[in-house]
RNA sequence: UCCUCAGUAGCUCAGUUGGUUAGAGCGGCGGACUGUUAAUCCGUAGGUCGUAGGUUCAAGUCCUACCUGAGGAGCCA
């Protein structure tokens, strides 16, 4: 996806090593080159083998396969038995225009080698549709399917685009710690990290576990967010971002939650809430646009897959066509409203008046539920929505308090079908206000001395947000389950592979 | 964690109010086939019906518990 079309002479030149030996070329490059007449060597895995003659091969470089045509003179009966779905092969031959109708070019094989056989009695992937649930059980092999090939390539493109966007904007990438000693990151249950003997841990006099004997000399966990450390860096480097794994030990069993997921967290000094929203919106649109420009074939395939999956659904429950949906988000401003305005809209909405909300809107202070967010995004505004200025009670301690004494400078971006894709805020830069809020919430101010120091010395207004990378992948791929947009999902009761 | 649904061949599923020997398509295996497109055609093997109890003359089918998965909810990104 990052290669330009290679002119024929270039392909022919790259085709051979200095020793004059034919070099392997990726199938994507062969197809893009259109270098009909060239001698090529391709290597990959057999997807189909038809009529003892047509070997269809994929090497992961493209959603598209290449067909090799092998005469009896090239593959004898013994070799034919080894060419099965899933086997790895190397094919040498001349690239020609195809006589068949399913592909524009194909390779007339002069030599076929089976590199590794795949016992067809045991190989679980058949040339037919498999359920996504079944493929999850064979996650080690599902890269070999069209769907996961496409998702994996798009995922890579998005990773690259994240770094490109921030690099272009002068942001600095920070690796924040994965093992953390702070227990007030306030984002849910954490996984303990310990080298103590689980059956027989050292105890203190009162019978509690003595973590001073543990590896780090204190109780430690896997991080639930790199934000606090990100703030430290931003208050010196100006603009930073993190892109790392995050762990939540919540017993969440949904299509939108993982116990281990990847999060992008930019943190910007001298940014107020509006700057923060502007950046987040620009960022999301950049990523979507990057996908359209670099992954169109994969997106077209994923779009077809989604439509196929949804064809049995009633018309009004079907998703907008994937590429159309992506373009729509790029082309339209996100709606921006305050929490208080959202409550008003919801209170006056049809479902509220007809008592159709499972959780009724009880005015200011009501925590918005999925059904409310969905109404705002999918029914009322019909585009992404940024909600700001939430009641301080339902948000984290570090968010900047507004003058009204009731709300904080938070912002959540809600996407259709996904819900919250971004959560962020302007941070409280006043040492006094931050300390008071932490005391109200019984948070250990002393233990957080390093965090408080940034407010003590040269504090400035600053903001940041977190983007759940897999949620972005859900939106961009049209997949319905977050377990299908990460190679090896970690969820309650599942850490296989 | 809560609610609902599901678990039958390698995969996708059918299996009636409990009643003889549990079926199909795909895949596999054997064979045919030199321009196929999820190739096609002929033949064939393959099942402790999620696990453990229970009800019954009789359980894939009914009951209980547990395991696993899916959809929805909560928590959130």
XYZ file of C-alpha atoms (C1' of nucleotides) in Angstrom:
574
model
C 0.000 0.000 0.000
C 3.007 2.267 0.253
C 4.460 1.373 -3.104
C 3.854 3.330 -6.200
C 3.335 1.576 -9.460
C 6.608 0.163 -10.639
C 7.401 0.762 -14.290
C 8.047 -2.373 -16.322
C 11.754 -1.736 -16.790
C 12.130 -1.198 -13.056
C 10.400 -4.456 -12.272
C 12.549 -6.312 -14.715
C 15.589 -4.682 -13.207
C 14.587 -5.434 -9.601
C 13.593 -8.894 -10.684
C 17.081 -10.321 -10.689
C 19.802 -10.204 -8.077
C 23.367 -9.200 -8.923
C 24.102 -12.868 -9.529
C 21.398 -12.988 -12.163
C 19.178 -15.151 -9.976
C 15.457 -14.462 -10.083
C 14.313 -12.706 -6.905
C 10.999 -13.257 -5.220
C 8.485 -10.462 -5.803
C 5.429 -9.731 -3.674
C 2.150 -10.499 -5.387
C 0.929 -6.921 -4.920
C 3.952 -5.612 -6.815
C 3.490 -8.150 -9.594
C -0.162 -7.160 -10.008
C 0.548 -3.423 -9.787
C 3.420 -3.581 -12.256
C 1.366 -4.907 -15.139
C 4.706 -6.214 -16.393
C 3.273 -8.695 -18.852
C 6.009 -10.755 -20.467
C 8.326 -10.618 -17.441
C 9.734 -13.678 -15.766
C 8.704 -13.632 -12.103
C 9.170 -15.666 -8.945
C 6.386 -15.507 -6.379
C 6.038 -17.253 -3.043
C 2.955 -17.617 -0.898
C 0.207 -19.884 0.336
C -2.290 -21.789 -1.794
C -5.826 -20.440 -1.510
C -7.443 -22.582 -4.214
C -6.282 -25.385 -6.458
C -8.687 -26.061 -9.324
C -8.740 -28.655 -12.016
C -5.268 -29.919 -11.081
C -4.052 -26.927 -13.002
C -4.900 -23.554 -11.511
C -3.039 -22.641 -8.334
C -4.378 -19.505 -6.684
C -1.806 -17.966 -4.355
C -1.820 -15.196 -1.769
C 1.179 -13.839 0.145
C -0.533 -11.256 2.341
C 0.699 -8.281 0.349
C -2.720 -7.661 -1.172
C -6.342 -8.698 -0.941
C -5.857 -9.923 -4.503
C -4.510 -13.376 -5.317
C -2.488 -14.385 -8.295
C -3.343 -17.444 -10.378
C -0.596 -19.693 -11.637
C -1.368 -22.058 -14.507
C 0.625 -25.268 -14.364
C 0.679 -27.835 -17.167
C 1.161 -31.568 -16.628
C 4.706 -31.091 -17.808
C 5.383 -28.811 -14.834
C 3.527 -30.631 -12.059
C 3.430 -34.420 -11.987
C 0.892 -36.532 -10.081
C 3.092 -36.691 -7.001
C 3.440 -32.909 -6.816
C -0.281 -32.403 -7.469
C -1.059 -34.303 -4.270
C 1.042 -31.871 -2.278
C -0.555 -28.755 -3.717
C -3.425 -28.324 -1.275
C -5.173 -25.385 0.315
C -2.812 -23.880 2.888
C 0.418 -25.313 1.483
C 3.248 -22.868 0.837
C 4.611 -22.729 -2.692
C 7.138 -21.000 -4.889
C 6.169 -20.482 -8.508
C 8.389 -19.311 -11.311
C 6.917 -18.355 -14.633
C 6.004 -15.751 -17.174
C 3.415 -13.115 -16.384
C 0.783 -13.079 -19.136
C -2.648 -11.651 -19.777
C -5.193 -14.151 -18.512
C -7.441 -16.110 -20.833
C -9.915 -16.577 -18.027
C -12.373 -13.949 -16.871
C -11.670 -13.819 -13.153
C -8.302 -12.056 -13.310
C -6.461 -9.758 -15.675
C -3.050 -11.392 -15.455
C -1.722 -14.781 -14.440
C 1.523 -16.689 -14.355
C 2.254 -19.492 -16.788
C 4.322 -21.625 -14.459
C 7.624 -23.061 -15.606
C 8.505 -24.375 -12.155
C 6.397 -25.118 -9.080
C 7.871 -26.016 -5.713
C 5.911 -26.960 -2.608
C 7.849 -25.426 0.287
C 5.670 -26.706 3.108
C 2.749 -29.116 2.847
C -0.564 -28.631 4.685
C -2.284 -31.926 5.479
C -5.790 -31.386 4.085
C -7.302 -33.756 6.634
C -6.062 -31.514 9.431
C -5.879 -28.023 7.949
C -8.972 -26.226 9.286
C -9.430 -23.535 6.654
C -11.592 -24.536 3.728
C -12.176 -22.554 0.580
C -15.554 -21.436 1.881
C -17.065 -18.999 4.313
C -16.203 -19.541 7.953
C -17.919 -17.894 10.870
C -15.966 -15.152 12.625
C -16.462 -17.084 15.869
C -14.750 -20.143 14.414
C -11.896 -18.055 13.032
C -11.371 -16.562 16.500
C -10.723 -20.092 17.735
C -7.981 -20.460 15.145
C -6.549 -16.965 15.506
C -3.121 -18.287 14.607
C -4.356 -19.167 11.126
C -6.951 -16.502 10.485
C -4.351 -14.141 8.997
C -4.666 -16.441 5.995
C -8.228 -15.381 5.318
C -9.272 -12.458 3.161
C -11.000 -10.720 6.049
C -8.057 -10.804 8.437
C -5.567 -10.065 5.729
C -7.531 -6.919 4.951
C -8.027 -5.960 8.601
C -4.343 -6.545 9.347
C -3.188 -4.379 6.447
C -5.609 -1.589 7.331
C -4.514 -1.804 10.958
C -0.913 -1.341 9.926
C -1.813 1.618 7.728
C -3.611 3.240 10.665
C -0.630 2.696 12.979
C 1.589 4.345 10.396
C -0.861 7.212 9.848
C -1.022 7.934 13.590
C 2.727 8.423 13.730
C 2.727 10.389 10.487
C 0.011 12.776 11.662
C 1.711 13.629 14.926
C 5.170 13.765 13.410
C 3.941 16.268 10.815
C 2.520 18.362 13.639
C 5.762 18.354 15.622
C 4.574 16.027 18.371
C 7.057 13.811 20.183
C 6.269 10.160 20.853
C 6.704 9.087 24.470
C 6.915 5.548 25.792
C 5.091 5.681 29.091
C 5.550 2.848 31.584
C 3.524 -0.337 31.312
C 4.166 -1.271 34.929
C 2.830 1.419 37.188
C 2.832 2.048 40.917
C 0.117 4.645 40.979
C -3.318 3.360 41.812
C -5.384 6.456 41.145
C -5.419 6.557 37.380
C -9.104 6.174 37.855
C -9.934 4.020 34.873
C -11.132 0.821 36.431
C -9.769 -2.448 37.757
C -6.089 -3.180 37.263
C -3.994 -6.300 36.749
C -1.499 -6.859 39.537
C 2.158 -7.315 38.642
C 4.056 -9.352 41.179
C 6.850 -11.879 41.554
C 5.705 -12.920 45.015
C 4.796 -16.556 45.574
C 1.049 -16.531 45.025
C 0.523 -19.517 47.333
C 2.700 -18.270 50.141
C 3.290 -14.495 49.984
C 5.244 -12.677 52.720
C 2.826 -11.186 55.223
C 2.929 -8.137 57.446
C 2.086 -8.385 61.137
C -1.549 -7.546 60.457
C -1.817 -10.426 58.007
C -1.882 -8.330 54.827
C 0.567 -9.027 51.992
C 3.929 -7.319 52.437
C 4.558 -5.722 49.069
C 7.807 -4.156 50.282
C 9.242 -7.639 49.602
C 7.906 -7.635 46.053
C 10.082 -7.040 42.987
C 9.531 -3.276 42.858
C 9.293 -2.908 46.627
C 5.692 -1.791 46.338
C 2.370 -2.846 44.913
C 2.426 -2.528 41.133
C -0.063 -2.974 38.314
C -0.304 -2.896 34.542
C -1.133 0.576 33.308
C -4.672 1.620 32.492
C -3.509 4.856 30.871
C -0.322 6.680 30.027
C -1.950 10.034 30.528
C -0.421 11.129 33.822
C 3.094 10.433 32.583
C 2.141 11.995 29.270
C 1.269 15.217 31.062
C 4.710 15.287 32.663
C 6.329 15.122 29.251
C 3.961 17.654 27.673
C 4.812 20.199 30.347
C 8.309 20.377 28.907
C 8.098 19.107 25.331
C 4.876 21.016 24.552
C 3.207 18.403 22.364
C 3.593 14.684 22.918
C 1.667 11.517 22.199
C 1.747 7.961 23.418
C 0.671 4.880 21.489
C 0.879 1.855 23.689
C -0.899 -1.091 25.221
C -3.393 -0.548 28.006
C -4.849 -3.085 30.407
C -8.211 -3.128 32.106
C -9.219 -5.970 34.398
C -12.918 -5.166 34.046
C -15.173 -8.134 33.500
C -16.535 -6.596 30.322
C -18.125 -8.990 27.885
C -19.075 -6.880 24.918
C -18.130 -6.464 21.279
C -16.471 -3.147 22.148
C -14.191 -4.055 25.085
C -10.832 -5.758 25.435
C -8.758 -6.445 28.535
C -5.646 -5.498 26.527
C -5.987 -2.783 23.937
C -3.967 -0.048 22.292
C -4.532 3.576 23.010
C -3.281 6.804 21.491
C -2.980 9.604 24.018
C -1.776 13.030 22.883
C -1.132 15.647 25.523
C -0.615 19.292 24.608
C 0.659 22.232 26.652
C -1.073 25.566 26.063
C -4.130 23.828 24.571
C -7.551 24.734 25.879
C -10.610 22.545 25.408
C -11.516 23.959 21.987
C -7.957 23.402 20.722
C -8.225 19.859 22.045
C -11.477 19.225 20.164
C -10.084 20.740 16.986
C -7.058 18.481 17.152
C -9.100 15.355 17.850
C -11.448 16.055 14.945
C -8.602 16.825 12.568
C -6.789 13.679 13.730
C -9.745 11.363 13.174
C -10.412 12.816 9.737
C -6.743 12.470 8.833
C -6.784 8.787 9.736
C -9.995 8.109 7.819
C -8.682 9.944 4.805
C -5.405 8.039 4.978
C -7.328 4.776 4.893
C -9.289 5.861 1.824
C -6.131 6.916 0.011
C -4.025 3.904 0.903
C -6.300 0.934 1.579
C -9.128 1.318 -0.896
C -9.054 -2.280 -2.170
C -9.140 -3.682 1.356
C -11.928 -1.274 2.316
C -13.941 -2.275 -0.737
C -13.578 -5.902 0.276
C -14.542 -5.154 3.886
C -17.513 -3.141 2.660
C -18.732 -6.097 0.608
C -18.276 -8.362 3.597
C -20.324 -6.082 5.809
C -23.137 -5.786 3.283
C -23.163 -9.540 2.854
C -23.374 -9.998 6.615
C -26.164 -7.473 6.980
C -28.270 -8.502 3.996
C -30.665 -10.404 6.245
C -31.195 -7.420 8.513
C -34.187 -5.138 7.984
C -33.370 -2.089 5.868
C -33.414 0.409 8.740
C -30.919 -1.597 10.792
C -28.295 -1.834 8.086
C -25.138 0.230 8.247
C -24.337 2.935 5.763
C -22.008 1.569 3.071
C -18.498 1.582 4.552
C -16.706 3.925 2.159
C -19.683 6.250 1.961
C -19.747 6.304 5.775
C -16.046 7.144 6.018
C -16.411 9.936 3.447
C -19.432 11.279 5.270
C -17.471 11.638 8.509
C -14.567 13.299 6.695
C -16.844 15.776 4.916
C -18.983 16.907 7.845
C -18.157 18.926 10.946
C -18.698 17.047 14.163
C -21.621 18.397 16.195
C -20.388 20.095 19.363
C -22.718 20.500 22.328
C -22.437 20.677 26.059
C -23.651 17.950 28.331
C -26.367 20.308 29.603
C -27.600 20.932 26.051
C -27.558 17.178 25.391
C -29.746 16.573 28.444
C -32.224 19.159 27.133
C -32.315 17.572 23.684
C -32.807 14.143 25.221
C -35.466 15.302 27.679
C -37.467 16.827 24.826
C -36.912 13.907 22.446
C -39.608 11.608 21.141
C -38.323 8.506 22.932
C -38.237 10.412 26.235
C -41.803 11.613 25.785
C -42.966 8.155 24.808
C -41.042 6.691 27.750
C -38.953 4.576 25.415
C -35.626 5.066 27.169
C -34.786 2.226 29.493
C -32.937 4.757 31.652
C -35.041 7.919 31.935
C -33.416 11.344 31.689
C -33.616 12.856 35.143
C -32.065 16.195 34.323
C -28.571 17.479 35.132
C -26.388 14.799 36.671
C -27.834 11.850 34.768
C -25.026 9.708 33.395
C -25.639 9.216 29.690
C -26.279 5.608 28.713
C -25.557 3.902 25.408
C -29.140 4.409 24.285
C -28.870 8.165 24.875
C -25.561 8.482 23.075
C -26.958 6.456 20.221
C -29.995 8.689 19.958
C -27.867 11.831 19.779
C -25.444 10.440 17.196
C -27.648 8.231 15.060
C -31.062 9.911 15.249
C -30.718 13.541 16.264
C -27.466 14.835 14.718
C -26.774 11.924 12.342
C -23.002 12.542 12.548
C -20.220 12.316 15.137
C -20.921 14.360 18.245
C -18.523 15.978 20.702
C -20.040 16.332 24.152
C -18.366 18.780 26.535
C -18.624 20.171 30.042
C -19.875 17.154 31.956
C -20.864 17.242 35.636
C -17.674 16.895 37.676
C -19.164 14.005 39.669
C -19.154 11.650 36.706
C -15.661 12.550 35.470
C -12.055 12.067 36.601
C -10.285 14.173 39.236
C -7.744 15.746 36.860
C -10.243 17.562 34.645
C -10.304 21.358 34.733
C -13.161 22.740 36.766
C -15.446 25.319 35.187
C -16.460 28.611 36.812
C -19.960 27.253 37.495
C -18.563 24.901 40.122
C -20.627 22.053 38.665
C -18.973 21.014 35.442
C -15.537 20.122 34.122
C -13.882 20.768 30.769
C -14.314 17.242 29.490
C -14.986 16.187 25.935
C -16.136 12.822 24.623
C -16.406 12.083 20.926
C -19.235 9.727 20.052
C -19.235 7.798 16.780
C -22.181 6.025 15.171
C -22.248 2.324 15.995
C -19.179 2.565 18.236
C -20.131 4.968 21.001
C -17.289 6.730 22.763
C -14.222 6.624 20.548
C -12.353 9.507 22.195
C -12.393 10.704 25.786
C -10.443 13.765 26.774
C -10.354 16.998 28.677
C -8.545 20.151 29.538
C -6.523 19.310 32.663
C -6.732 21.186 35.930
C -3.593 23.321 36.076
C -4.309 24.988 39.416
C -2.448 23.214 42.202
C -4.975 24.332 44.778
C -8.064 23.229 42.861
C -6.466 19.916 41.938
C -5.473 19.203 45.531
C -8.919 20.072 46.819
C -10.618 17.847 44.291
C -8.316 14.946 45.085
C -8.990 15.331 48.795
C -12.742 15.345 48.128
C -12.314 12.033 46.322
C -9.943 10.606 48.972
C -7.093 10.247 46.494
C -3.529 9.992 47.846
C -2.169 13.476 47.111
C 1.182 12.718 48.734
C 1.857 9.646 46.622
C 1.147 11.773 43.556
C 3.830 14.316 44.473
C 5.450 13.982 41.058
C 2.193 14.770 39.297
C 1.500 17.718 41.621
C 4.984 19.081 40.940
C 3.971 19.962 37.379
C 1.318 22.261 38.848
C 3.777 23.546 41.395
C 6.473 24.552 38.932
C 5.572 26.445 35.783
C 2.055 25.095 35.442
C 0.249 25.945 32.202
C -3.164 25.218 30.690
C -2.966 21.883 28.896
C -5.221 19.283 27.377
C -5.242 15.812 25.956
C -7.371 12.890 24.946
C -7.335 9.149 24.536
C -8.347 7.345 21.352
C -9.108 3.638 21.573
C -7.248 2.244 18.593
C -9.401 -0.869 18.219
C -12.556 1.249 18.337
C -11.170 3.253 15.465
C -10.478 -0.032 13.692
C -14.067 -1.138 14.261
C -15.330 2.009 12.604
C -12.938 1.943 9.688
C -13.234 -1.769 8.932
C -16.969 -2.166 9.453
C -16.281 -5.208 11.609
C -18.837 -5.791 14.335
C -16.685 -7.272 17.106
C -13.543 -5.724 18.586
C -12.046 -9.228 18.885
C -11.812 -9.302 15.111
C -9.735 -6.144 14.674
C -6.807 -7.151 16.933
C -4.718 -10.221 16.090
C -4.874 -11.904 19.480
C -7.693 -10.569 21.626
C -7.450 -10.672 25.392
C -10.886 -10.882 26.978
C -12.285 -12.435 30.168
C -11.633 -16.192 30.038
C -9.553 -15.931 26.900
C -5.768 -15.547 26.621
C -5.107 -18.266 24.033
C -2.257 -17.846 21.564
C -21.284 -9.066 36.449
C -26.758 -9.142 34.820
C -30.609 -10.568 30.981
C -31.670 -13.505 26.512
C -30.281 -17.195 23.067
C -27.125 -21.102 21.454
C -23.627 -25.591 21.723
C -25.476 -32.134 16.953
C -19.619 -34.793 11.677
C -13.494 -30.888 10.347
C -16.990 -26.339 8.986
C -22.265 -24.361 8.359
C -26.700 -26.209 9.895
C -31.581 -29.593 9.974
C -33.504 -33.050 13.502
C -41.689 -32.527 14.635
C -45.770 -33.266 20.724
C -39.635 -37.478 24.228
C -40.282 -43.173 20.478
C -36.707 -47.828 15.897
C -30.504 -47.540 12.776
C -29.132 -39.075 14.104
C -29.408 -36.303 8.381
C -27.843 -32.500 4.492
C -24.424 -29.095 2.083
C -19.385 -27.905 2.119
C -14.607 -30.027 3.315
C -11.704 -34.945 3.494
C -10.540 -39.624 1.036
C -10.790 -42.756 -3.928
C -11.781 -41.958 -9.120
C -12.852 -38.842 -13.799
C -11.550 -34.129 -15.998
C -5.919 -29.690 -19.907
C -9.059 -22.766 -19.210
C -10.930 -23.403 -13.986
C -13.185 -18.956 -10.829
C -15.926 -21.111 -3.381
C -14.626 -25.608 -10.638
C -17.734 -29.773 -11.930
C -19.264 -35.097 -12.032
C -19.312 -40.324 -9.755
C -18.251 -43.081 -5.317
C -17.011 -43.226 -0.003
C -15.641 -42.703 5.223
C -16.765 -39.685 9.220
C -20.885 -38.428 15.339
C -19.646 -40.308 23.611
C -25.453 -34.837 20.193
C -20.657 -29.030 25.281
C -19.727 -31.500 30.519
C -21.861 -33.741 34.951
C -26.102 -35.204 37.355
C -31.492 -36.114 37.263
C -36.784 -37.392 35.411
C -38.663 -41.535 32.244
C -40.067 -48.083 29.933
C -37.411 -44.698 26.531
C -33.608 -38.316 26.235
C -30.174 -34.956 20.736
C -35.276 -33.529 22.528
C -37.586 -32.463 29.440
C -35.221 -30.581 34.458
C -30.748 -28.764 37.464
C -25.724 -27.165 37.816
C -21.385 -25.967 35.390
C -18.292 -24.752 30.932
C -17.925 -22.149 26.298
C -19.781 -18.809 22.618
C -23.124 -14.963 20.644
C -26.545 -10.661 21.148
C -28.001 -6.824 24.566
C -26.870 -4.028 29.282
C -23.351 -2.074 32.921
C -18.079 -0.300 33.267
C -15.219 2.332 29.591
C -11.454 3.610 25.021
